[in-house]
PDB file of C-alpha atoms in Angstrom:
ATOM      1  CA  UNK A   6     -11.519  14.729  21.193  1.00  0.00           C
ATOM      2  CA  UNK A   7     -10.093  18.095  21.358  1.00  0.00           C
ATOM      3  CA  UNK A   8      -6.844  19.426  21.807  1.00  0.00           C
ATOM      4  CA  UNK A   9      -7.611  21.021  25.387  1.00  0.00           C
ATOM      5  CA  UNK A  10      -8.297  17.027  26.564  1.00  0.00           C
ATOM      6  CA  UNK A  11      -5.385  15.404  24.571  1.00  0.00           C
ATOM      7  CA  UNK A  12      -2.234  14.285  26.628  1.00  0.00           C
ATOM      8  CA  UNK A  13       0.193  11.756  26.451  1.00  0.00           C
ATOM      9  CA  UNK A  14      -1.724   9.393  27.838  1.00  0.00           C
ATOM     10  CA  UNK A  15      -4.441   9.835  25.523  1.00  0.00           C
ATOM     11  CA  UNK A  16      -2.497   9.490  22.434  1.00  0.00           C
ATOM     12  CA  UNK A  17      -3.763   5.748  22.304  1.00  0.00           C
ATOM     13  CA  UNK A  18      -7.411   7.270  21.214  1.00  0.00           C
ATOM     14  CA  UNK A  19      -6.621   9.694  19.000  1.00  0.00           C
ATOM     15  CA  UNK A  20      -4.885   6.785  17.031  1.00  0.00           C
ATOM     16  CA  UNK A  21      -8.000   4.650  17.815  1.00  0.00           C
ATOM     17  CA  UNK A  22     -10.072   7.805  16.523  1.00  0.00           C
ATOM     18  CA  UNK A  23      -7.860   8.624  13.540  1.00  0.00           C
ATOM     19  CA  UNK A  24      -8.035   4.650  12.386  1.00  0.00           C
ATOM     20  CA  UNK A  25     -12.124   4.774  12.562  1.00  0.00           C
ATOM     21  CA  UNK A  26     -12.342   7.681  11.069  1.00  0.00           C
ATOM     22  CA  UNK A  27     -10.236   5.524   8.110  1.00  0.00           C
ATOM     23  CA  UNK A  28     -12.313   2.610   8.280  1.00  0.00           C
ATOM     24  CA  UNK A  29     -15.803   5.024   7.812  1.00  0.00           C
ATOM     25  CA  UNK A  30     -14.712   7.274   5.132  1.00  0.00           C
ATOM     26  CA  UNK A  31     -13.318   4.083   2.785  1.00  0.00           C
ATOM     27  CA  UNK A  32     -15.959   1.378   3.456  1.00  0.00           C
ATOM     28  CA  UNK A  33     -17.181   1.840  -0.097  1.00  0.00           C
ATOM     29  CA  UNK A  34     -13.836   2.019  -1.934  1.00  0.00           C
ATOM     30  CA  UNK A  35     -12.561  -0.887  -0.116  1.00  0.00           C
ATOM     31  CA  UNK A  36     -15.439  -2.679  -1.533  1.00  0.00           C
ATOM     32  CA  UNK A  37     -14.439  -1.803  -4.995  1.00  0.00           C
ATOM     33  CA  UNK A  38     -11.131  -2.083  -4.748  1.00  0.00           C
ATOM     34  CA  UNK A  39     -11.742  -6.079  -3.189  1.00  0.00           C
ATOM     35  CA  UNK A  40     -13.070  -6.698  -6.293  1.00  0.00           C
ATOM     36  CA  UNK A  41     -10.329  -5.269  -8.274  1.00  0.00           C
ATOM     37  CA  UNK A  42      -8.265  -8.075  -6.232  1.00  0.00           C
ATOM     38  CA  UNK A  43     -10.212 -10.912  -6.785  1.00  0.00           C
ATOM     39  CA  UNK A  44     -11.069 -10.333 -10.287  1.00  0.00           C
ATOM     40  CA  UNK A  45      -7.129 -10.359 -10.444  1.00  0.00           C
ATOM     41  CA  UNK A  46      -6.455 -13.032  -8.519  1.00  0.00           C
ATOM     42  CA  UNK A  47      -9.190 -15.220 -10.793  1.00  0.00           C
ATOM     43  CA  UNK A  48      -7.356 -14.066 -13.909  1.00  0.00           C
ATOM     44  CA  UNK A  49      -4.336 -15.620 -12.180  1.00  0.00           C
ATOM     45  CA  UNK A  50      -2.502 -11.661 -12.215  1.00  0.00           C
ATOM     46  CA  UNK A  51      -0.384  -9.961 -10.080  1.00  0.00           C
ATOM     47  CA  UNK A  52      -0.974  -7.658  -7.410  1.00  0.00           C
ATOM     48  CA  UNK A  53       2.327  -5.486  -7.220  1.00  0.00           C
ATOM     49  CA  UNK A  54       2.611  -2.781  -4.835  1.00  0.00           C
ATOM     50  CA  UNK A  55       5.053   0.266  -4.916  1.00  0.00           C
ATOM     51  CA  UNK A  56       5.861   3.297  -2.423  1.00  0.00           C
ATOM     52  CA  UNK A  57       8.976   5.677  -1.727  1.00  0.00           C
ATOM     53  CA  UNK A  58      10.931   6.303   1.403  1.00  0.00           C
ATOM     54  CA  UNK A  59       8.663   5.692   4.169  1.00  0.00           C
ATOM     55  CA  UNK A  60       5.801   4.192   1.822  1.00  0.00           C
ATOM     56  CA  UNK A  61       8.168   1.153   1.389  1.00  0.00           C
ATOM     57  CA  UNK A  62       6.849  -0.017   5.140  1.00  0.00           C
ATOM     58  CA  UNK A  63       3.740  -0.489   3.243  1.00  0.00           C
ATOM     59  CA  UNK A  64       4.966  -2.234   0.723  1.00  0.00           C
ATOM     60  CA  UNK A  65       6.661  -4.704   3.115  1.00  0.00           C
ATOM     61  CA  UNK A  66       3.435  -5.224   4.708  1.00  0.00           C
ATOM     62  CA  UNK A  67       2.010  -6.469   1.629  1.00  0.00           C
ATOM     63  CA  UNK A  68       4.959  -8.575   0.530  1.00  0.00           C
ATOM     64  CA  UNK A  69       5.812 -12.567   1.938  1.00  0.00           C
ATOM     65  CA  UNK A  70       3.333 -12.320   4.922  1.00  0.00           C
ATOM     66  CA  UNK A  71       1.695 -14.340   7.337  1.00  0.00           C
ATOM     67  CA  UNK A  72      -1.612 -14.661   5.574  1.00  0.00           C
ATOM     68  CA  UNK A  73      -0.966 -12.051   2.685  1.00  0.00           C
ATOM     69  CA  UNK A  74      -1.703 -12.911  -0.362  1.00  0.00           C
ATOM     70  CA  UNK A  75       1.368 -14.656  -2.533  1.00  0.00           C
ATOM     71  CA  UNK A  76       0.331 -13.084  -5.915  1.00  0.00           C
ATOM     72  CA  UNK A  77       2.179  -9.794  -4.706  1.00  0.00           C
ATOM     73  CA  UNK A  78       4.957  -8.306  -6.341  1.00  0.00           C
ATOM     74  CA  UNK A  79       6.689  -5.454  -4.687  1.00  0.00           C
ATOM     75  CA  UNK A  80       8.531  -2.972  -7.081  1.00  0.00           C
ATOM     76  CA  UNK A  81      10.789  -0.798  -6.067  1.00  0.00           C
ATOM     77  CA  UNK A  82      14.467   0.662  -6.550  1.00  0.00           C
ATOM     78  CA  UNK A  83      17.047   0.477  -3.758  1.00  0.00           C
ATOM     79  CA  UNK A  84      17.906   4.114  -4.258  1.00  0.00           C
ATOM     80  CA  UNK A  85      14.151   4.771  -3.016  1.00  0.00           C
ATOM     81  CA  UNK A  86      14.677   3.217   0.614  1.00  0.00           C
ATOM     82  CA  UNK A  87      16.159   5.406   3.137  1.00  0.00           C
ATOM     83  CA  UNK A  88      18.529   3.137   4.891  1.00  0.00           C
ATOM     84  CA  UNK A  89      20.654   3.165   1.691  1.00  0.00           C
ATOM     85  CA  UNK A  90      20.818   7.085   2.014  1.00  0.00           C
ATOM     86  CA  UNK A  91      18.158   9.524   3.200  1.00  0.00           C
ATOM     87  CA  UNK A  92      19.240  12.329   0.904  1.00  0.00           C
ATOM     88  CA  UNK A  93      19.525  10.541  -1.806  1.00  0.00           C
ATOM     89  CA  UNK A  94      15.771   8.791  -1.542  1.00  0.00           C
ATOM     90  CA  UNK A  95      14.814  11.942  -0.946  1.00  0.00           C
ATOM     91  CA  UNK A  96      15.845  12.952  -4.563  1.00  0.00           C
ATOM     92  CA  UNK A  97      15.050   9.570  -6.173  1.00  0.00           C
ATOM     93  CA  UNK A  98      11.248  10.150  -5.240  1.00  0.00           C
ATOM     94  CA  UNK A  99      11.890  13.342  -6.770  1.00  0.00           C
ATOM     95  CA  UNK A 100      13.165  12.518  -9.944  1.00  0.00           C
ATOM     96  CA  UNK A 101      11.024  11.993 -13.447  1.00  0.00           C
ATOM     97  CA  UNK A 102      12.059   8.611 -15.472  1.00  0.00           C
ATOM     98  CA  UNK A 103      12.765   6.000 -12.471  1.00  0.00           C
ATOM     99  CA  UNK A 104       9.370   5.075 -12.392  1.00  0.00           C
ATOM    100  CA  UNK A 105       9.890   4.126 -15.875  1.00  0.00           C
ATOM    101  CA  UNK A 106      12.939   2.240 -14.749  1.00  0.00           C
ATOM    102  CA  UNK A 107      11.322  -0.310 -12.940  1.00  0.00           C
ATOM    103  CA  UNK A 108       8.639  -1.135 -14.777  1.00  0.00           C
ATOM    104  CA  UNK A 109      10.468  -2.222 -17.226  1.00  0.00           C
ATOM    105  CA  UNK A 110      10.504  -5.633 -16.464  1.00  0.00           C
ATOM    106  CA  UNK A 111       6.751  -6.137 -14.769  1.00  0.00           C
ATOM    107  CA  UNK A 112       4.923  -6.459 -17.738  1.00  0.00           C
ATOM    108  CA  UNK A 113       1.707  -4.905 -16.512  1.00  0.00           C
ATOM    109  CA  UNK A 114      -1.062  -6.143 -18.202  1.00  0.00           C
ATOM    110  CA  UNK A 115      -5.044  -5.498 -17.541  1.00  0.00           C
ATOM    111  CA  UNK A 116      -5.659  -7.939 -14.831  1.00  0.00           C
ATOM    112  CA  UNK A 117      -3.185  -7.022 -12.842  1.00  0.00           C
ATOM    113  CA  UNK A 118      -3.421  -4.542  -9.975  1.00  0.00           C
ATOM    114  CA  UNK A 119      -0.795  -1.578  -9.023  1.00  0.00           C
ATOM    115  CA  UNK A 120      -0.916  -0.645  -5.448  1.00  0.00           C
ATOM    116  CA  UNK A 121       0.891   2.766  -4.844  1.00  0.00           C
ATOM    117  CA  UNK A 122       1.395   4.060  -1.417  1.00  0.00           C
ATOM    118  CA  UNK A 123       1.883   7.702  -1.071  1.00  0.00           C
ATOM    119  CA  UNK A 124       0.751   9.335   1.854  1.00  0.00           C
ATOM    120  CA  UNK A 125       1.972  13.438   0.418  1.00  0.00           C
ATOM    121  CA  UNK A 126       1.052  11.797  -3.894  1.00  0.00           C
ATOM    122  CA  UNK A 127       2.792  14.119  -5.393  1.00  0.00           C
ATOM    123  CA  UNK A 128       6.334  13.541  -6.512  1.00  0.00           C
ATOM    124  CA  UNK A 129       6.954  12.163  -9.888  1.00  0.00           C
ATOM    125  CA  UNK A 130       7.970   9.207  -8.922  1.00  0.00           C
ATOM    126  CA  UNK A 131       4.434   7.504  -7.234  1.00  0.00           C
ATOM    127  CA  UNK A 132       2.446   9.801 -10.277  1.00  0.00           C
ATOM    128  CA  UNK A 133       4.242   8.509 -13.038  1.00  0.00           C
ATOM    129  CA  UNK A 134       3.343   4.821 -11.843  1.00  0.00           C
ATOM    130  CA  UNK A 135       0.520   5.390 -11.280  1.00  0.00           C
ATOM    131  CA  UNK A 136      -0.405   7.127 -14.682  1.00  0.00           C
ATOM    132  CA  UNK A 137       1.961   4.078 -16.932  1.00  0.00           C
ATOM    133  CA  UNK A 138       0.291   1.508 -15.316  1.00  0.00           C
ATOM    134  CA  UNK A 139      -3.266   3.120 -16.342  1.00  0.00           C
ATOM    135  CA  UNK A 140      -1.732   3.706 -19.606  1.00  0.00           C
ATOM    136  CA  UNK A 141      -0.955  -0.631 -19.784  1.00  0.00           C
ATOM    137  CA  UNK A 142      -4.666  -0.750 -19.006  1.00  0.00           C
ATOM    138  CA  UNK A 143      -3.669  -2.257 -15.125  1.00  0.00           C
ATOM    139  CA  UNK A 144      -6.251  -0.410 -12.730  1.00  0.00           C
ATOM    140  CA  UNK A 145      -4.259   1.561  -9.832  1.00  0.00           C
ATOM    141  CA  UNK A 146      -4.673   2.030  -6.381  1.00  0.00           C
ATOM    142  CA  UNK A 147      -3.900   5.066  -4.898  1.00  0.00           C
ATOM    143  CA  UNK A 148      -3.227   4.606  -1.037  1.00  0.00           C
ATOM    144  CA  UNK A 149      -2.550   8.475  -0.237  1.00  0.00           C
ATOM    145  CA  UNK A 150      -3.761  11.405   1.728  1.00  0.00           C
ATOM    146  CA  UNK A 151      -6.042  13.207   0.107  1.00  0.00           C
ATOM    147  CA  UNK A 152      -6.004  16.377   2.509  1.00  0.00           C
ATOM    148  CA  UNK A 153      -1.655  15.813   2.636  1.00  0.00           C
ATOM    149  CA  UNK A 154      -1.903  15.822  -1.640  1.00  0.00           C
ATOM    150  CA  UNK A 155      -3.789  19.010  -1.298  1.00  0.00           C
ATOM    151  CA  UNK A 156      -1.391  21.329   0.384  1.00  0.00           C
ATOM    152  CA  UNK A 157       2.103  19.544  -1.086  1.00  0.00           C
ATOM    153  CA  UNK A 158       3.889  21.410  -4.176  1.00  0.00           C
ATOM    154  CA  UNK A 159       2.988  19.515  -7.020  1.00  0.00           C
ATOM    155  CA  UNK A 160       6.128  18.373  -8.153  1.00  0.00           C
ATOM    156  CA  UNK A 161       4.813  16.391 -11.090  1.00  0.00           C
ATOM    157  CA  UNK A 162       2.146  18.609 -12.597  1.00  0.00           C
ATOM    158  CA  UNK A 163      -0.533  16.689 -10.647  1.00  0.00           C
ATOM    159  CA  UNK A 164      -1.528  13.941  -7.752  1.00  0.00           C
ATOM    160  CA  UNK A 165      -1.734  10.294  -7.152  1.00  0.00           C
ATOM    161  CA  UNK A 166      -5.101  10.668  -6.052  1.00  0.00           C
ATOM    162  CA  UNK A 167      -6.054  12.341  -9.362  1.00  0.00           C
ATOM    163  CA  UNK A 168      -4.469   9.930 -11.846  1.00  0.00           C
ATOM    164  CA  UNK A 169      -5.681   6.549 -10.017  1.00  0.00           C
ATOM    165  CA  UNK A 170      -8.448   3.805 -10.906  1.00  0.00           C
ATOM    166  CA  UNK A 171      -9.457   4.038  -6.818  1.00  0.00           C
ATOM    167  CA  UNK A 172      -8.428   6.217  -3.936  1.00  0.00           C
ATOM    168  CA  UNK A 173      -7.625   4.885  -0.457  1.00  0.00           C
ATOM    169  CA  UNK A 174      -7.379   7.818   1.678  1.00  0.00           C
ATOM    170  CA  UNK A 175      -5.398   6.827   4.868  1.00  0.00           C
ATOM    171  CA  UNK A 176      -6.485  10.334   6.067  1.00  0.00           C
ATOM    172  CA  UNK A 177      -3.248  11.914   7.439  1.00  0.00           C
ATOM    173  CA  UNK A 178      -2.897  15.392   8.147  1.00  0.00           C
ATOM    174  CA  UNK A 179      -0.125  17.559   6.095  1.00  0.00           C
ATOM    175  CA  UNK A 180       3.283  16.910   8.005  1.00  0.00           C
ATOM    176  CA  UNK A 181       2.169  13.346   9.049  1.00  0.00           C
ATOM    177  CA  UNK A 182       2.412  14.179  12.587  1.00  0.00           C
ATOM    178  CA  UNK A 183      -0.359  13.852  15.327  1.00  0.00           C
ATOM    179  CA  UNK A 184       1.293  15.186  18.712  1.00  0.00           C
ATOM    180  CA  UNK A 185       0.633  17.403  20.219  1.00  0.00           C
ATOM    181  CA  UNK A 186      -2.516  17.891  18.952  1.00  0.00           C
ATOM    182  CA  UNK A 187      -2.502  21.960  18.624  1.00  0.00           C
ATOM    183  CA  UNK A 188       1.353  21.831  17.179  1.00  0.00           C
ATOM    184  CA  UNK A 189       1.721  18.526  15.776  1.00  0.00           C
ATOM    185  CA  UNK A 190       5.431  17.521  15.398  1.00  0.00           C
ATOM    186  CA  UNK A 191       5.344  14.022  16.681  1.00  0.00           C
ATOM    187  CA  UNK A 192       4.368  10.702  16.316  1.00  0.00           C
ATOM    188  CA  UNK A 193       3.142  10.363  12.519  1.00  0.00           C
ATOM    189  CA  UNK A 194       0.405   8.118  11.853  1.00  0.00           C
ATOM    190  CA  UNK A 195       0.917   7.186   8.372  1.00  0.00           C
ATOM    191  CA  UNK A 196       2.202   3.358   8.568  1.00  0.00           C
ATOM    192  CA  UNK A 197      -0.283   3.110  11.317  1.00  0.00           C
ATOM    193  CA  UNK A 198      -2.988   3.993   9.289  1.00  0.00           C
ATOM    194  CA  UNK A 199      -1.818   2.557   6.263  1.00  0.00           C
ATOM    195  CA  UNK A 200      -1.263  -0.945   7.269  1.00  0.00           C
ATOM    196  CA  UNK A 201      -4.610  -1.005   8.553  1.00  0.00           C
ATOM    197  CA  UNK A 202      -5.895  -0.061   4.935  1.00  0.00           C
ATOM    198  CA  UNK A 203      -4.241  -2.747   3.849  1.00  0.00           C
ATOM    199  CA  UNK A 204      -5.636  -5.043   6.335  1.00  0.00           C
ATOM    200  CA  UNK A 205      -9.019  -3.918   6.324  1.00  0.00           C
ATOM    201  CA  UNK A 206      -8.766  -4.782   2.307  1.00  0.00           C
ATOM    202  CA  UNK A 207      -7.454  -8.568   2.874  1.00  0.00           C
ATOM    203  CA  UNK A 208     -10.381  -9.235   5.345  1.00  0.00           C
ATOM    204  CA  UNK A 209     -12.970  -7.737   2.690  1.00  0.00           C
ATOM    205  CA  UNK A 210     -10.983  -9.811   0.019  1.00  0.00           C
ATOM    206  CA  UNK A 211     -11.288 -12.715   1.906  1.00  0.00           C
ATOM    207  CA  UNK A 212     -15.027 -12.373   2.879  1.00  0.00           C
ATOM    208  CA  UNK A 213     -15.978 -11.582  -0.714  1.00  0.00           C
ATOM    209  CA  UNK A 214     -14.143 -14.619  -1.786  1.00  0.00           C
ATOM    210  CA  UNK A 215     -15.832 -16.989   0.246  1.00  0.00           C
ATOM    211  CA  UNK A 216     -18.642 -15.814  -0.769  1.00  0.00           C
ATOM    212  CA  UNK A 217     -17.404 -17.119  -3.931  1.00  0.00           C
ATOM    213  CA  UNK A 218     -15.994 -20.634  -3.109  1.00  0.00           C
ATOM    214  CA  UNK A 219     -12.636 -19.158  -4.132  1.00  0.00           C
ATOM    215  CA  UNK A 220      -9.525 -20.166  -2.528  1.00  0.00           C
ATOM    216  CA  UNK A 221      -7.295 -17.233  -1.859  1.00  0.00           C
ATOM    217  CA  UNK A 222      -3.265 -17.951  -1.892  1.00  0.00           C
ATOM    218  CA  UNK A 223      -2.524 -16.609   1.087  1.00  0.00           C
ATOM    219  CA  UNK A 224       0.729 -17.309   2.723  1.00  0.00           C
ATOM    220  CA  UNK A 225       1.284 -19.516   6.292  1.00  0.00           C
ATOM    221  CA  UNK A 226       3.755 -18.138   8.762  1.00  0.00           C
ATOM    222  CA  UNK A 227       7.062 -20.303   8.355  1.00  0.00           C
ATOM    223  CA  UNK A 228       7.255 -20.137  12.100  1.00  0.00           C
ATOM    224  CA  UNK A 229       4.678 -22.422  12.705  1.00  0.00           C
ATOM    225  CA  UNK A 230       4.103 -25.797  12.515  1.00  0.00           C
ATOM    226  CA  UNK A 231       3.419 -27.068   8.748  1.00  0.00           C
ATOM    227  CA  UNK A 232       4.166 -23.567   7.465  1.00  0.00           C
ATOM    228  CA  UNK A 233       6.887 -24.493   5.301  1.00  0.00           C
ATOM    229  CA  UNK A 234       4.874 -27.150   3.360  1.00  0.00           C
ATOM    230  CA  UNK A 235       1.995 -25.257   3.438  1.00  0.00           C
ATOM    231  CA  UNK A 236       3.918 -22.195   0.627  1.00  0.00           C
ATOM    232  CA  UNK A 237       5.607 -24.636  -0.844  1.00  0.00           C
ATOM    233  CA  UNK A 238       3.011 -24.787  -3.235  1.00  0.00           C
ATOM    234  CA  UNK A 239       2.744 -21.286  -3.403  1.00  0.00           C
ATOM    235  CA  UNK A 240       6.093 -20.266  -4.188  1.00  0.00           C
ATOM    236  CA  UNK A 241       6.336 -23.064  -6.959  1.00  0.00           C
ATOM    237  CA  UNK A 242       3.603 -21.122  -8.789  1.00  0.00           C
ATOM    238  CA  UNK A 243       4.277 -17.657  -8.042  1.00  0.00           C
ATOM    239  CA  UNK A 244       8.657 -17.828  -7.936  1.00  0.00           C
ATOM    240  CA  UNK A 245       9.184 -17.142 -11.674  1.00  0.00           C
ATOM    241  CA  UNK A 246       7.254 -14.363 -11.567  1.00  0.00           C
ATOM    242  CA  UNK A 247       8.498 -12.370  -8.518  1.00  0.00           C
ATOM    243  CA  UNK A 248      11.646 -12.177  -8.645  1.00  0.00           C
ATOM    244  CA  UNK A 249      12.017 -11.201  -4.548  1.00  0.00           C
ATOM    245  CA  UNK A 250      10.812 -14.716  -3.706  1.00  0.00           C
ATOM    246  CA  UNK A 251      14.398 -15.743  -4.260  1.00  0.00           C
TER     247      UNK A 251
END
């Protein structure tokens, strides 16, 4: 589609366009990273997933969902969310050591998995977890831009995308914006294109377990009927160690 044929009405395809183009370019790394999750999930580890400012929609995708997996741990500092003050996320993301910070307490060990969403991968913040959780021995999943990580300033010497175990490339142009096509500075397709990621990696996971015979612990919506019983083993297990189950 080009940008002489791209209106408003057509901005439904060029997300439909921009999410296939996601789905081709990562069918192999999916693959690999799928079995990253199960071998974690049949070690009994965590999956914990991290972002920054926007990122952190991500990261709520992947946390206490209707039919996510339970064995997810979200980490993240408040100062990092932008509804507690967009400045000052802005400058968390930014600053070396926090990363550090809350780590502290995860005790990342090799069969666990660190997710990192970071569409731009290149503040120190999403770099240095990335390169202390490969540094524990926990693999790392960059979910990033690869093109976006190639023309940001390199605020932390060097990318997510470099430092990772796997790269998930949600494929978003510098800016994040899609509209209008020729000028771009609308509608940004990161989340978009990110939660789909995420999704196309829990139906691999779950085809590649059955494969298997392995029971995933995935969570039922509490808004349905049985839904509470059904997590109720779930949250027993998992409660102690993620600490946002409450």
């Amino acid at each position: 589609m080009t940008s002489e044929t791209v209106t408003g009405s057509d901005y439904g395809n060029l997300v439909r366009d921009h999410l296939l183009r996601v789905e081709q370019q990562n069918a192999s790394a999916l693959d690999d990273v799928a079995e990253l999750v199960l071998a974690s999930v049949l070690a009994d580890g965590m999956v914990l997933t991290a972002g920054a400012g926007h990122s952190l929609a991500a990261v709520a995708e992947t946390f206490y969902r209707a039919g996510g997996l339970a064995c997810v741990r979200p980490v993240y500092h408040p100062e990092l969310l932008p509804m507690h003050g967009a400045i000052s996320s802005t400058a968390a993301e930014r600053r070396s050591g926090l990363a550090a910070e809350v780590l502290r307490d995860t005790g990342l060990a090799a069969h666990d998995v660190l997710f990192v969403f970071s569409t731009s991968g290149v503040n120190p913040y999403p770099v240095e977890l990335a390169i202390q959780a490969v540094d524990a021995g926990c693999p790392v999943v960059a979910v990033t831009s690869v093109a976006a990580s190639a023309l940001a300033p390199r605020r932390a010497g060097t990318t997510l995308a470099e430092v990772a175990t796997v790269v998930l490339d949600n494929v978003v142009p510098p800016g994040d914006s899609t509209y209008p096509v020729d000028e771009p500075v609308t509608a940004a397709i990161s989340t978009v294109a990110t939660a789909f990621l995420w999704n196309l990696l829990m139906v691999r996971l779950f085809d590649k377990a059955a494969e298997q015979n392995v029971h995933l612990p995935l969570w039922r919506s509490a808004n349905v009927e049985g839904g509470d019983a059904a997590n109720a083993d779930l949250l027993r297990h998992y409660q102690t160690r993620v600490p946002q189950l409450g």
